């Protein structure tokens, strides 16, 4: 095995790294506004049900596949297919490669968004919060020299951590970043829920209301929104959990890990909702403001906190978003680096450096597509949006669907059970339920996500 692959030192390292991969913009940015525009309490209830039905069993499948395969996302599927006598083992490498390709494309625009957040954070220190509106967001995105500069900082920070290895880089820094993120979030939540009038926001988020769901488009639309958010938030179908699973020791408890990571992920999402929505209601703002909720609405909310406290909490909030974004870019670069290390024998430094440079080059095109070249479109979308659409609607669902097919028809659920139970040393009481979910329920749900996404329903 290539010495540059590395391993986690223990379960805690894996949980923090995997939770860092899962916790990102999907939790801090997307979950609150999606909950706000999808009826609040019932959206949360459906999301939690789907987390149990789909998130936990699917994550268990990916981490088990990665540990058994012992390689990057593509190499793991080839290794397992070879071990269990598939007729065409190399062909099954497409399963993991789709996730790797998705990460390659994501790495050309996710650090760009991180750069925008960094730029916005600095602006929150130098301009009145009352002036931070939708127009400010447009100014940040349209200022391509600043976008390139701040994106480069994100690429450099991600490279710096990944090049230090699994234990010395990813595990070490996520053990720092994740607790910091939780502390910052809890401080903001405490202030938010103690505001006069915050109770209405708490009721909106926590108490199911059928009428609100109907107003948001009905149970079908809300359920699809929750389903899409689940895969986006947990980084499922990205090859990340397969790659991280390959760094786990053989005595690691996969079942416990598959519960802990989604639990931490949903805790962050729920805390983000508690940080934002009660404050929004307290000051008479609209919870369904959409993607602009944290960039345009939230500064107006924090502006009501006072001339000193408001900017401080605004800064803390955006630092938290930066942490969440960075833990995600780390995992994305690691998936690609592991592929280059395992498939081509590259050193970790060369793999991470190559992809960082290549990612930034394409990121430059993405940045320009949002400003000076916004008139050039692909199917009606600028390059940035077209890449995002291709990954979100096609590559990630395809990878997730094929993982289910691979688990059932190539590896076999009985063989997978032996890996999950550490060769019979652990119990797997819900094995029968897991089989039904991975064979039938989860693939059908994934197909629904893909079809509705492609059709724009």
Tab-separated table of C-alpha atoms in Angstrom:
chain	number	residue	atom	x	y	z
A	1	UNK	CA	0.000	0.000	0.000
A	2	UNK	CA	1.235	3.506	-0.832
A	3	UNK	CA	2.739	5.089	2.283
A	4	UNK	CA	1.082	8.397	1.382
A	5	UNK	CA	-2.413	6.961	1.927
A	6	UNK	CA	-2.313	7.019	5.730
A	7	UNK	CA	-4.939	6.004	8.274
A	8	UNK	CA	-7.093	7.563	10.951
A	9	UNK	CA	-5.650	7.019	14.415
A	10	UNK	CA	-9.051	5.939	15.745
A	11	UNK	CA	-12.819	6.224	15.501
A	12	UNK	CA	-12.897	9.782	16.831
A	13	UNK	CA	-10.629	10.940	14.016
A	14	UNK	CA	-12.880	9.312	11.424
A	15	UNK	CA	-16.056	10.704	12.990
A	16	UNK	CA	-14.677	14.249	13.102
A	17	UNK	CA	-13.334	14.053	9.548
A	18	UNK	CA	-16.501	12.448	8.164
A	19	UNK	CA	-18.708	14.883	10.063
A	20	UNK	CA	-16.545	17.705	8.723
A	21	UNK	CA	-17.112	16.387	5.213
A	22	UNK	CA	-20.856	16.211	5.825
A	23	UNK	CA	-21.145	19.522	7.686
A	24	UNK	CA	-20.812	22.336	5.185
A	25	UNK	CA	-22.829	24.953	3.371
A	26	UNK	CA	-25.678	22.445	3.169
A	27	UNK	CA	-26.151	22.701	6.946
A	28	UNK	CA	-25.353	26.312	7.741
A	29	UNK	CA	-26.649	27.975	4.585
A	30	UNK	CA	-29.095	25.713	2.788
A	31	UNK	CA	-30.931	23.927	5.610
A	32	UNK	CA	-32.331	27.057	7.356
A	33	UNK	CA	-33.653	28.690	4.193
A	34	UNK	CA	-34.948	25.377	2.831
A	35	UNK	CA	-36.752	24.717	6.114
A	36	UNK	CA	-38.089	28.261	6.001
A	37	UNK	CA	-39.425	27.914	2.452
A	38	UNK	CA	-40.737	24.344	2.970
A	39	UNK	CA	-43.061	24.821	5.901
A	40	UNK	CA	-40.750	24.474	8.890
A	41	UNK	CA	-41.740	21.719	11.338
A	42	UNK	CA	-43.007	19.102	8.893
A	43	UNK	CA	-39.954	19.584	6.693
A	44	UNK	CA	-37.768	18.891	9.732
A	45	UNK	CA	-39.825	15.815	10.658
A	46	UNK	CA	-39.601	14.372	7.130
A	47	UNK	CA	-35.880	15.140	7.011
A	48	UNK	CA	-35.270	13.248	10.261
A	49	UNK	CA	-37.281	10.241	9.034
A	50	UNK	CA	-35.313	10.152	5.771
A	51	UNK	CA	-32.063	10.467	7.714
A	52	UNK	CA	-32.893	7.231	9.547
A	53	UNK	CA	-34.330	5.402	6.523
A	54	UNK	CA	-31.721	6.452	3.970
A	55	UNK	CA	-28.826	8.385	5.460
A	56	UNK	CA	-27.625	5.934	8.106
A	57	UNK	CA	-27.922	2.673	6.087
A	58	UNK	CA	-26.409	4.227	2.960
A	59	UNK	CA	-23.480	5.733	4.873
A	60	UNK	CA	-22.896	2.342	6.478
A	61	UNK	CA	-22.727	0.812	2.985
A	62	UNK	CA	-20.176	3.322	1.665
A	63	UNK	CA	-17.848	3.117	4.668
A	64	UNK	CA	-17.983	-0.704	4.647
A	65	UNK	CA	-17.179	-0.734	0.932
A	66	UNK	CA	-14.253	1.614	1.443
A	67	UNK	CA	-12.760	-0.344	4.316
A	68	UNK	CA	-13.091	-3.647	2.476
A	69	UNK	CA	-11.657	-2.243	-0.735
A	70	UNK	CA	-8.815	-0.436	1.005
A	71	UNK	CA	-8.352	2.160	-1.719
A	72	UNK	CA	-9.770	5.333	-3.186
A	73	UNK	CA	-13.411	5.349	-4.284
A	74	UNK	CA	-12.667	3.753	-7.662
A	75	UNK	CA	-9.974	1.332	-6.500
A	76	UNK	CA	-12.152	0.087	-3.635
A	77	UNK	CA	-14.956	-0.978	-5.959
A	78	UNK	CA	-12.477	-2.694	-8.309
A	79	UNK	CA	-10.785	-4.487	-5.406
A	80	UNK	CA	-14.056	-5.747	-3.951
A	81	UNK	CA	-15.365	-6.792	-7.384
A	82	UNK	CA	-12.113	-8.690	-7.978
A	83	UNK	CA	-12.167	-10.359	-4.566
A	84	UNK	CA	-15.722	-11.592	-5.012
A	85	UNK	CA	-15.199	-12.877	-8.538
A	86	UNK	CA	-17.144	-10.384	-10.621
A	87	UNK	CA	-16.955	-11.149	-14.337
A	88	UNK	CA	-15.741	-7.631	-15.167
A	89	UNK	CA	-14.176	-6.162	-12.008
A	90	UNK	CA	-12.495	-3.185	-13.660
A	91	UNK	CA	-15.771	-2.091	-15.222
A	92	UNK	CA	-17.202	-1.622	-11.737
A	93	UNK	CA	-14.624	1.071	-11.115
A	94	UNK	CA	-17.149	3.423	-12.738
A	95	UNK	CA	-19.141	3.308	-9.478
A	96	UNK	CA	-16.472	5.080	-7.490
A	97	UNK	CA	-15.141	7.114	-10.402
A	98	UNK	CA	-18.474	8.935	-10.784
A	99	UNK	CA	-18.073	10.175	-7.218
A	100	UNK	CA	-14.464	11.164	-7.884
A	101	UNK	CA	-15.471	13.016	-11.053
A	102	UNK	CA	-18.183	14.775	-9.071
A	103	UNK	CA	-15.603	15.879	-6.499
A	104	UNK	CA	-13.283	17.088	-9.257
A	105	UNK	CA	-16.030	19.325	-10.601
A	106	UNK	CA	-17.174	20.436	-7.146
A	107	UNK	CA	-13.598	21.449	-6.379
A	108	UNK	CA	-13.770	23.983	-9.195
A	109	UNK	CA	-16.575	25.975	-7.569
A	110	UNK	CA	-17.004	25.090	-3.868
A	111	UNK	CA	-13.835	26.986	-2.816
A	112	UNK	CA	-15.149	29.887	-4.898
A	113	UNK	CA	-18.233	30.012	-2.668
A	114	UNK	CA	-15.883	29.802	0.314
A	115	UNK	CA	-14.031	32.787	-1.103
A	116	UNK	CA	-17.269	34.735	-1.354
A	117	UNK	CA	-18.033	33.933	2.290
A	118	UNK	CA	-14.545	35.073	3.288
A	119	UNK	CA	-14.979	38.320	1.336
A	120	UNK	CA	-18.402	38.841	2.910
A	121	UNK	CA	-16.964	38.216	6.375
A	122	UNK	CA	-14.389	40.961	5.914
A	123	UNK	CA	-17.064	43.297	4.575
A	124	UNK	CA	-19.129	42.688	7.721
A	125	UNK	CA	-16.290	44.300	9.694
A	126	UNK	CA	-15.953	47.358	7.496
A	127	UNK	CA	-19.498	48.357	6.518
A	128	UNK	CA	-22.766	48.917	8.407
A	129	UNK	CA	-24.910	45.783	8.573
A	130	UNK	CA	-27.894	47.822	7.367
A	131	UNK	CA	-26.111	48.206	4.014
A	132	UNK	CA	-25.478	44.456	3.569
A	133	UNK	CA	-28.345	43.655	1.215
A	134	UNK	CA	-28.953	41.556	-1.897
A	135	UNK	CA	-27.068	44.227	-3.825
A	136	UNK	CA	-24.011	43.585	-1.646
A	137	UNK	CA	-24.160	39.885	-2.536
A	138	UNK	CA	-24.231	40.824	-6.217
A	139	UNK	CA	-21.255	43.113	-5.727
A	140	UNK	CA	-19.230	40.336	-4.055
A	141	UNK	CA	-20.006	37.817	-6.803
A	142	UNK	CA	-19.445	40.314	-9.604
A	143	UNK	CA	-16.056	41.522	-8.309
A	144	UNK	CA	-13.948	38.899	-10.097
A	145	UNK	CA	-10.476	40.073	-8.941
A	146	UNK	CA	-11.571	39.853	-5.287
A	147	UNK	CA	-13.281	36.499	-5.927
A	148	UNK	CA	-10.076	35.091	-7.404
A	149	UNK	CA	-7.993	36.373	-4.496
A	150	UNK	CA	-10.242	34.989	-1.750
A	151	UNK	CA	-10.782	31.712	-3.611
A	152	UNK	CA	-7.013	31.302	-3.864
A	153	UNK	CA	-6.812	31.634	-0.074
A	154	UNK	CA	-9.335	28.811	0.256
A	155	UNK	CA	-7.435	26.596	-2.185
A	156	UNK	CA	-4.178	27.256	-0.339
A	157	UNK	CA	-5.676	26.498	3.089
A	158	UNK	CA	-7.219	23.258	1.816
A	159	UNK	CA	-3.950	22.178	0.197
A	160	UNK	CA	-1.987	22.974	3.351
A	161	UNK	CA	-4.170	20.646	5.447
A	162	UNK	CA	-4.552	17.781	2.953
A	163	UNK	CA	-0.838	17.614	2.117
A	164	UNK	CA	-0.074	16.893	5.775
A	165	UNK	CA	-1.831	13.558	5.471
A	166	UNK	CA	-4.782	11.748	6.987
A	167	UNK	CA	-3.735	11.752	10.656
A	168	UNK	CA	-1.418	14.786	10.635
A	169	UNK	CA	-3.631	16.985	8.475
A	170	UNK	CA	-7.277	16.002	7.986
A	171	UNK	CA	-7.815	14.367	11.381
A	172	UNK	CA	-5.763	16.930	13.308
A	173	UNK	CA	-7.475	20.008	11.889
A	174	UNK	CA	-11.038	18.680	11.811
A	175	UNK	CA	-10.642	17.836	15.506
A	176	UNK	CA	-10.018	21.566	15.991
A	177	UNK	CA	-12.438	23.031	13.458
A	178	UNK	CA	-15.490	20.928	14.327
A	179	UNK	CA	-15.564	21.730	18.082
A	180	UNK	CA	-14.971	25.414	17.273
A	181	UNK	CA	-17.881	25.332	14.844
A	182	UNK	CA	-20.171	23.802	17.480
A	183	UNK	CA	-19.143	26.340	20.133
A	184	UNK	CA	-19.734	29.318	17.834
A	185	UNK	CA	-23.069	27.916	16.740
A	186	UNK	CA	-24.273	27.284	20.288
A	187	UNK	CA	-23.334	30.835	21.361
A	188	UNK	CA	-25.378	32.284	18.488
A	189	UNK	CA	-28.298	29.925	19.216
A	190	UNK	CA	-28.419	31.034	22.862
A	191	UNK	CA	-28.628	34.674	21.813
A	192	UNK	CA	-31.162	33.979	19.074
A	193	UNK	CA	-33.655	31.951	21.121
A	194	UNK	CA	-33.577	34.452	24.022
A	195	UNK	CA	-34.687	37.367	21.849
A	196	UNK	CA	-38.187	38.775	22.491
A	197	UNK	CA	-40.534	37.158	19.984
A	198	UNK	CA	-38.173	34.279	19.197
A	199	UNK	CA	-40.819	31.774	20.328
A	200	UNK	CA	-42.628	32.099	17.009
A	201	UNK	CA	-39.487	31.017	15.181
A	202	UNK	CA	-39.078	28.041	17.495
A	203	UNK	CA	-42.674	26.987	16.850
A	204	UNK	CA	-42.189	27.410	13.109
A	205	UNK	CA	-39.130	25.153	13.062
A	206	UNK	CA	-40.099	22.540	15.650
A	207	UNK	CA	-43.888	22.177	15.507
A	208	UNK	CA	-45.336	20.501	12.390
A	209	UNK	CA	-48.082	22.486	10.659
A	210	UNK	CA	-50.002	20.867	7.807
A	211	UNK	CA	-51.288	24.184	6.422
A	212	UNK	CA	-47.765	25.564	6.109
A	213	UNK	CA	-46.710	22.424	4.249
A	214	UNK	CA	-49.635	22.776	1.850
A	215	UNK	CA	-48.660	26.385	1.240
A	216	UNK	CA	-45.106	25.238	0.491
A	217	UNK	CA	-46.336	22.926	-2.281
A	218	UNK	CA	-47.626	19.853	-0.457
A	219	UNK	CA	-46.065	16.785	1.102
A	220	UNK	CA	-44.542	15.517	-2.163
A	221	UNK	CA	-42.624	18.684	-2.918
A	222	UNK	CA	-41.459	19.107	0.673
A	223	UNK	CA	-40.365	15.454	0.874
A	224	UNK	CA	-38.357	15.808	-2.351
A	225	UNK	CA	-36.705	18.941	-0.971
A	226	UNK	CA	-35.794	17.065	2.215
A	227	UNK	CA	-34.511	14.097	0.208
A	228	UNK	CA	-32.290	16.253	-1.979
A	229	UNK	CA	-31.009	18.123	1.071
A	230	UNK	CA	-30.135	14.827	2.774
A	231	UNK	CA	-27.782	13.712	-0.002
A	232	UNK	CA	-26.341	17.202	-0.422
A	233	UNK	CA	-25.739	17.616	3.300
A	234	UNK	CA	-24.343	14.166	4.135
A	235	UNK	CA	-21.987	14.103	1.111
A	236	UNK	CA	-23.485	10.791	-0.009
A	237	UNK	CA	-22.622	9.579	-3.498
A	238	UNK	CA	-19.478	11.719	-3.575
A	239	UNK	CA	-16.988	8.915	-2.934
A	240	UNK	CA	-15.995	10.704	0.270
A	241	UNK	CA	-17.260	8.095	2.714
A	242	UNK	CA	-15.766	5.295	0.597
A	243	UNK	CA	-12.389	7.041	0.675
A	244	UNK	CA	-12.568	7.812	4.397
A	245	UNK	CA	-13.743	4.247	5.055
A	246	UNK	CA	-10.523	2.973	3.453
A	247	UNK	CA	-8.555	4.744	6.205
A	248	UNK	CA	-10.426	2.930	8.991
A	249	UNK	CA	-8.837	0.147	10.998
A	250	UNK	CA	-10.358	-3.327	10.823
A	251	UNK	CA	-11.624	-3.194	14.403
A	252	UNK	CA	-13.561	0.051	13.905
A	253	UNK	CA	-17.289	-0.162	14.637
A	254	UNK	CA	-18.848	0.787	11.302
A	255	UNK	CA	-22.409	0.700	12.615
A	256	UNK	CA	-21.661	3.163	15.385
A	257	UNK	CA	-19.824	5.467	12.999
A	258	UNK	CA	-22.719	5.375	10.527
A	259	UNK	CA	-25.004	6.671	13.283
A	260	UNK	CA	-22.625	9.214	14.844
A	261	UNK	CA	-21.772	11.082	11.640
A	262	UNK	CA	-25.383	11.713	10.479
A	263	UNK	CA	-26.311	12.575	14.070
A	264	UNK	CA	-23.618	15.265	14.233
A	265	UNK	CA	-24.624	16.486	10.788
A	266	UNK	CA	-28.291	16.894	11.689
A	267	UNK	CA	-27.327	18.539	15.002
A	268	UNK	CA	-25.441	21.242	13.106
A	269	UNK	CA	-28.339	21.697	10.679
A	270	UNK	CA	-30.834	21.958	13.527
A	271	UNK	CA	-28.605	24.350	15.466
A	272	UNK	CA	-28.254	26.490	12.327
A	273	UNK	CA	-32.028	26.609	12.067
A	274	UNK	CA	-32.276	27.558	15.742
A	275	UNK	CA	-29.629	30.236	15.245
A	276	UNK	CA	-31.369	31.852	12.298
A	277	UNK	CA	-35.138	31.337	12.277
A	278	UNK	CA	-35.996	32.549	15.838
A	279	UNK	CA	-34.014	35.739	15.192
A	280	UNK	CA	-35.717	36.188	11.817
A	281	UNK	CA	-39.154	35.938	13.448
A	282	UNK	CA	-38.107	38.124	16.387
A	283	UNK	CA	-37.480	41.043	14.051
A	284	UNK	CA	-40.383	40.470	11.682
A	285	UNK	CA	-38.384	39.127	8.739
A	286	UNK	CA	-39.576	36.455	6.308
A	287	UNK	CA	-38.326	32.872	6.842
A	288	UNK	CA	-38.795	31.973	3.174
A	289	UNK	CA	-36.236	34.469	1.864
A	290	UNK	CA	-34.450	31.672	0.000
A	291	UNK	CA	-30.689	31.503	-0.641
A	292	UNK	CA	-30.303	35.144	0.388
A	293	UNK	CA	-31.438	34.357	3.946
A	294	UNK	CA	-27.970	34.392	5.532
A	295	UNK	CA	-26.308	36.874	3.173
A	296	UNK	CA	-29.002	39.553	2.970
A	297	UNK	CA	-31.687	38.898	5.601
A	298	UNK	CA	-29.419	37.823	8.464
A	299	UNK	CA	-27.284	41.009	8.476
A	300	UNK	CA	-30.509	42.986	8.925
A	301	UNK	CA	-31.450	40.699	11.812
A	302	UNK	CA	-28.054	41.088	13.503
A	303	UNK	CA	-28.292	44.834	12.931
A	304	UNK	CA	-31.091	44.856	15.517
A	305	UNK	CA	-28.725	43.399	18.114
A	306	UNK	CA	-27.008	46.752	18.561
A	307	UNK	CA	-24.063	48.651	17.123
A	308	UNK	CA	-21.458	46.560	18.976
A	309	UNK	CA	-23.091	43.160	19.507
A	310	UNK	CA	-24.591	42.970	16.021
A	311	UNK	CA	-21.323	43.111	14.019
A	312	UNK	CA	-19.671	40.756	16.545
A	313	UNK	CA	-22.345	38.092	16.088
A	314	UNK	CA	-22.342	38.627	12.337
A	315	UNK	CA	-18.584	38.038	12.283
A	316	UNK	CA	-18.890	34.943	14.482
A	317	UNK	CA	-21.585	33.526	12.236
A	318	UNK	CA	-19.559	33.918	9.067
A	319	UNK	CA	-16.410	32.527	10.691
A	320	UNK	CA	-18.527	29.477	11.480
A	321	UNK	CA	-19.619	29.253	7.828
A	322	UNK	CA	-15.966	29.469	6.758
A	323	UNK	CA	-15.066	26.567	9.086
A	324	UNK	CA	-17.921	24.480	7.688
A	325	UNK	CA	-16.896	25.227	4.102
A	326	UNK	CA	-13.232	24.422	4.768
A	327	UNK	CA	-13.977	21.026	6.346
A	328	UNK	CA	-15.908	20.173	3.177
A	329	UNK	CA	-13.228	21.312	0.726
A	330	UNK	CA	-10.699	19.232	2.678
A	331	UNK	CA	-12.735	16.064	2.123
A	332	UNK	CA	-13.307	16.870	-1.547
A	333	UNK	CA	-9.592	17.344	-2.240
A	334	UNK	CA	-8.787	14.188	-0.275
A	335	UNK	CA	-11.044	12.060	-2.508
A	336	UNK	CA	-9.232	13.290	-5.618
A	337	UNK	CA	-5.767	13.041	-4.057
A	338	UNK	CA	-6.416	9.459	-2.925
A	339	UNK	CA	-7.437	8.587	-6.494
A	340	UNK	CA	-4.221	10.053	-7.935
A	341	UNK	CA	-2.113	8.355	-5.241
A	342	UNK	CA	-3.682	4.921	-5.681
A	343	UNK	CA	-4.132	4.912	-9.451
A	344	UNK	CA	-0.961	6.643	-10.599
A	345	UNK	CA	1.439	6.254	-7.667
A	346	UNK	CA	1.756	10.004	-7.136
A	347	UNK	CA	3.004	11.414	-3.869
A	348	UNK	CA	0.410	13.087	-1.670
A	349	UNK	CA	2.052	16.466	-2.194
A	350	UNK	CA	2.036	16.204	-5.999
A	351	UNK	CA	-1.529	14.890	-6.092
A	352	UNK	CA	-2.906	17.665	-3.873
A	353	UNK	CA	-0.854	20.345	-5.633
A	354	UNK	CA	-1.886	19.244	-9.122
A	355	UNK	CA	-5.593	19.242	-8.286
A	356	UNK	CA	-5.365	22.529	-6.402
A	357	UNK	CA	-3.781	24.230	-9.418
A	358	UNK	CA	-6.176	22.582	-11.888
A	359	UNK	CA	-9.134	23.387	-9.656
A	360	UNK	CA	-8.144	27.043	-9.385
A	361	UNK	CA	-7.673	27.346	-13.159
A	362	UNK	CA	-11.217	26.110	-13.798
A	363	UNK	CA	-12.433	28.133	-10.814
A	364	UNK	CA	-11.163	31.235	-12.594
A	365	UNK	CA	-13.440	30.393	-15.529
A	366	UNK	CA	-16.298	29.829	-13.081
A	367	UNK	CA	-15.679	33.192	-11.439
A	368	UNK	CA	-15.574	34.986	-14.777
A	369	UNK	CA	-18.758	33.207	-15.868
A	370	UNK	CA	-20.545	35.010	-13.035
A	371	UNK	CA	-19.269	38.421	-14.107
A	372	UNK	CA	-17.557	39.472	-17.344
A	373	UNK	CA	-18.561	36.350	-19.297
A	374	UNK	CA	-22.074	36.011	-17.899
A	375	UNK	CA	-23.443	36.322	-21.451
A	376	UNK	CA	-21.901	32.935	-22.368
A	377	UNK	CA	-24.242	30.141	-21.318
A	378	UNK	CA	-24.577	26.355	-21.498
A	379	UNK	CA	-28.192	25.319	-21.891
A	380	UNK	CA	-29.221	28.696	-20.552
A	381	UNK	CA	-26.898	28.522	-17.517
A	382	UNK	CA	-23.525	30.136	-16.938
A	383	UNK	CA	-20.614	27.705	-16.478
A	384	UNK	CA	-20.788	27.903	-12.669
A	385	UNK	CA	-24.471	26.910	-12.579
A	386	UNK	CA	-24.098	24.309	-15.355
A	387	UNK	CA	-21.354	22.449	-13.457
A	388	UNK	CA	-23.366	22.607	-10.256
A	389	UNK	CA	-26.423	21.216	-12.073
A	390	UNK	CA	-24.449	18.373	-13.645
A	391	UNK	CA	-22.961	17.288	-10.329
A	392	UNK	CA	-26.080	17.723	-8.219
A	393	UNK	CA	-28.629	16.280	-10.640
A	394	UNK	CA	-26.644	13.652	-12.531
A	395	UNK	CA	-23.253	12.526	-11.192
A	396	UNK	CA	-23.998	12.241	-7.469
A	397	UNK	CA	-27.370	10.434	-7.791
A	398	UNK	CA	-25.837	8.101	-10.418
A	399	UNK	CA	-22.956	7.209	-8.118
A	400	UNK	CA	-25.294	6.625	-5.159
A	401	UNK	CA	-27.627	4.430	-7.229
A	402	UNK	CA	-24.753	2.324	-8.549
A	403	UNK	CA	-23.332	1.877	-5.041
A	404	UNK	CA	-26.632	0.228	-4.061
A	405	UNK	CA	-26.522	-2.017	-7.150
A	406	UNK	CA	-22.896	-2.913	-6.389
A	407	UNK	CA	-23.634	-3.742	-2.745
A	408	UNK	CA	-26.455	-6.118	-3.676
A	409	UNK	CA	-25.424	-7.705	-6.966
A	410	UNK	CA	-21.601	-7.634	-6.948
A	411	UNK	CA	-20.444	-7.727	-3.348
A	412	UNK	CA	-23.576	-9.341	-1.956
A	413	UNK	CA	-25.340	-8.372	1.256
A	414	UNK	CA	-24.172	-11.495	3.119
A	415	UNK	CA	-20.539	-10.694	2.269
A	416	UNK	CA	-21.060	-7.056	3.240
A	417	UNK	CA	-22.531	-8.173	6.566
A	418	UNK	CA	-19.279	-9.944	7.428
A	419	UNK	CA	-17.375	-6.702	6.883
A	420	UNK	CA	-19.918	-4.653	8.830
A	421	UNK	CA	-19.793	-7.080	11.770
A	422	UNK	CA	-15.974	-7.283	11.723
A	423	UNK	CA	-16.123	-10.937	10.655
A	424	UNK	CA	-18.891	-11.791	13.098
A	425	UNK	CA	-17.394	-10.188	16.212
A	426	UNK	CA	-20.154	-7.529	16.327
A	427	UNK	CA	-23.923	-7.904	16.183
A	428	UNK	CA	-25.945	-6.472	13.293
A	429	UNK	CA	-29.471	-6.689	14.660
A	430	UNK	CA	-31.003	-4.632	11.866
A	431	UNK	CA	-29.380	-6.609	9.054
A	432	UNK	CA	-32.749	-7.635	7.586
A	433	UNK	CA	-33.987	-4.048	7.584
A	434	UNK	CA	-30.732	-2.823	6.052
A	435	UNK	CA	-31.057	-5.411	3.263
A	436	UNK	CA	-34.560	-4.250	2.353
A	437	UNK	CA	-33.504	-0.609	2.390
A	438	UNK	CA	-30.333	-1.045	0.318
A	439	UNK	CA	-32.011	-3.429	-2.158
A	440	UNK	CA	-35.286	-1.628	-2.775
A	441	UNK	CA	-36.123	1.523	-0.835
A	442	UNK	CA	-32.958	3.593	-1.191
A	443	UNK	CA	-32.412	2.920	-4.953
A	444	UNK	CA	-36.030	3.906	-5.672
A	445	UNK	CA	-35.660	7.108	-3.663
A	446	UNK	CA	-32.429	7.928	-5.491
A	447	UNK	CA	-34.092	7.424	-8.864
A	448	UNK	CA	-36.891	9.747	-7.778
A	449	UNK	CA	-34.314	12.390	-6.834
A	450	UNK	CA	-32.577	12.020	-10.199
A	451	UNK	CA	-35.692	12.029	-12.367
A	452	UNK	CA	-37.328	14.976	-10.626
A	453	UNK	CA	-34.045	16.873	-10.702
A	454	UNK	CA	-33.462	16.260	-14.399
A	455	UNK	CA	-37.054	17.176	-15.245
A	456	UNK	CA	-36.939	20.215	-13.016
A	457	UNK	CA	-39.980	19.152	-11.013
